Amino acid sequence: MKSADETAIAILAWLADEPELLSRFLALTGTDPGSLRTAIGEPGFMGGLVAFLMDHEPTLMAFCAATQTRPEEVVRAHQLLSGASDLEDS
């Protein structure tokens, strides 16, 4: 099982191959492509990546199918990165 950060990075890598979705994510977050590298180190940004998928089930399922990631892993990462759970990241 991936860590929450690994899941978020996998989402970003997937979005990089999905220009339309990446553009939408960047527009929603107010991030520009040049600042992605810096933003990756920010916990809020990582949580935002996961929340982006959680907010749209078809996008979540497309990511899971393309990366062989179980939806439960994305849910777990969302809980950990949003601080909405007492789960511990192992």
GROMACS .gro file of C-alpha atoms in nm:
model
   90
    1MET     CA    1   0.000   0.000   0.000
    2LYS     CA    2   0.129   0.344  -0.094
    3SER     CA    3   0.171   0.620   0.160
    4ALA     CA    4  -0.060   0.920   0.133
    5ASP     CA    5   0.222   1.128  -0.018
    6GLU     CA    6   0.302   0.856  -0.272
    7THR     CA    7  -0.063   0.845  -0.372
    8ALA     CA    8  -0.072   1.224  -0.416
    9ILE     CA    9   0.245   1.215  -0.627
   10ALA     CA   10   0.096   0.934  -0.838
   11ILE     CA   11  -0.209   1.154  -0.895
   12LEU     CA   12   0.011   1.443  -1.009
   13ALA     CA   13   0.205   1.213  -1.243
   14TRP     CA   14  -0.123   1.086  -1.389
   15LEU     CA   15  -0.256   1.440  -1.429
   16ALA     CA   16   0.061   1.533  -1.618
   17ASP     CA   17  -0.055   1.291  -1.890
   18GLU     CA   18  -0.409   1.433  -1.882
   19PRO     CA   19  -0.367   1.795  -2.001
   20GLU     CA   20  -0.736   1.885  -1.980
   21LEU     CA   21  -0.766   1.761  -1.621
   22LEU     CA   22  -0.432   1.916  -1.525
   23SER     CA   23  -0.548   2.252  -1.661
   24ARG     CA   24  -0.869   2.223  -1.461
   25PHE     CA   25  -0.678   2.133  -1.143
   26LEU     CA   26  -0.438   2.424  -1.189
   27ALA     CA   27  -0.727   2.664  -1.251
   28LEU     CA   28  -0.913   2.545  -0.941
   29THR     CA   29  -0.606   2.575  -0.718
   30GLY     CA   30  -0.465   2.893  -0.867
   31THR     CA   31  -0.133   2.717  -0.926
   32ASP     CA   32   0.065   2.771  -1.243
   33PRO     CA   33   0.276   2.501  -1.410
   34GLY     CA   34   0.599   2.678  -1.314
   35SER     CA   35   0.525   2.658  -0.942
   36LEU     CA   36   0.427   2.290  -0.931
   37ARG     CA   37   0.770   2.177  -0.816
   38THR     CA   38   0.760   2.412  -0.517
   39ALA     CA   39   0.395   2.338  -0.439
   40ILE     CA   40   0.462   1.964  -0.412
   41GLY     CA   41   0.637   2.021  -0.080
   42GLU     CA   42   0.331   2.185   0.071
   43PRO     CA   43   0.093   1.954   0.262
   44GLY     CA   44  -0.210   2.155   0.153
   45PHE     CA   45  -0.120   2.106  -0.212
   46MET     CA   46  -0.081   1.732  -0.168
   47GLY     CA   47  -0.421   1.719   0.000
   48GLY     CA   48  -0.563   1.926  -0.283
   49LEU     CA   49  -0.446   1.673  -0.540
   50VAL     CA   50  -0.631   1.395  -0.363
   51ALA     CA   51  -0.937   1.613  -0.299
   52PHE     CA   52  -0.951   1.693  -0.672
   53LEU     CA   53  -1.012   1.324  -0.743
   54MET     CA   54  -1.244   1.275  -0.447
   55ASP     CA   55  -1.467   1.558  -0.571
   56HIS     CA   56  -1.539   1.385  -0.904
   57GLU     CA   57  -1.599   1.010  -0.903
   58PRO     CA   58  -1.546   0.958  -1.280
   59THR     CA   59  -1.201   1.120  -1.249
   60LEU     CA   60  -1.125   0.910  -0.942
   61MET     CA   61  -1.221   0.591  -1.125
   62ALA     CA   62  -1.021   0.690  -1.435
   63PHE     CA   63  -0.712   0.744  -1.218
   64CYS     CA   64  -0.763   0.413  -1.039
   65ALA     CA   65  -0.806   0.223  -1.366
   66ALA     CA   66  -0.503   0.386  -1.528
   67THR     CA   67  -0.272   0.331  -1.231
   68GLN     CA   68  -0.409   0.008  -1.083
   69THR     CA   69  -0.476   0.193  -0.759
   70ARG     CA   70  -0.761   0.081  -0.537
   71PRO     CA   71  -1.014   0.359  -0.466
   72GLU     CA   72  -0.973   0.280  -0.094
   73GLU     CA   73  -0.609   0.394  -0.117
   74VAL     CA   74  -0.720   0.732  -0.250
   75VAL     CA   75  -0.984   0.760   0.024
   76ARG     CA   76  -0.720   0.676   0.285
   77ALA     CA   77  -0.478   0.935   0.141
   78HIS     CA   78  -0.758   1.192   0.143
   79GLN     CA   79  -0.833   1.123   0.508
   80LEU     CA   80  -0.468   1.148   0.605
   81LEU     CA   81  -0.381   1.455   0.403
   82SER     CA   82  -0.697   1.645   0.493
   83GLY     CA   83  -0.661   1.565   0.862
   84ALA     CA   84  -1.015   1.426   0.861
   85SER     CA   85  -0.923   1.100   1.030
   86ASP     CA   86  -0.730   0.951   1.317
   87LEU     CA   87  -0.564   0.704   1.078
   88GLU     CA   88  -0.189   0.692   1.093
   89ASP     CA   89   0.015   0.688   0.774
   90SER     CA   90   0.240   0.384   0.777
   0.00000   0.00000   0.00000
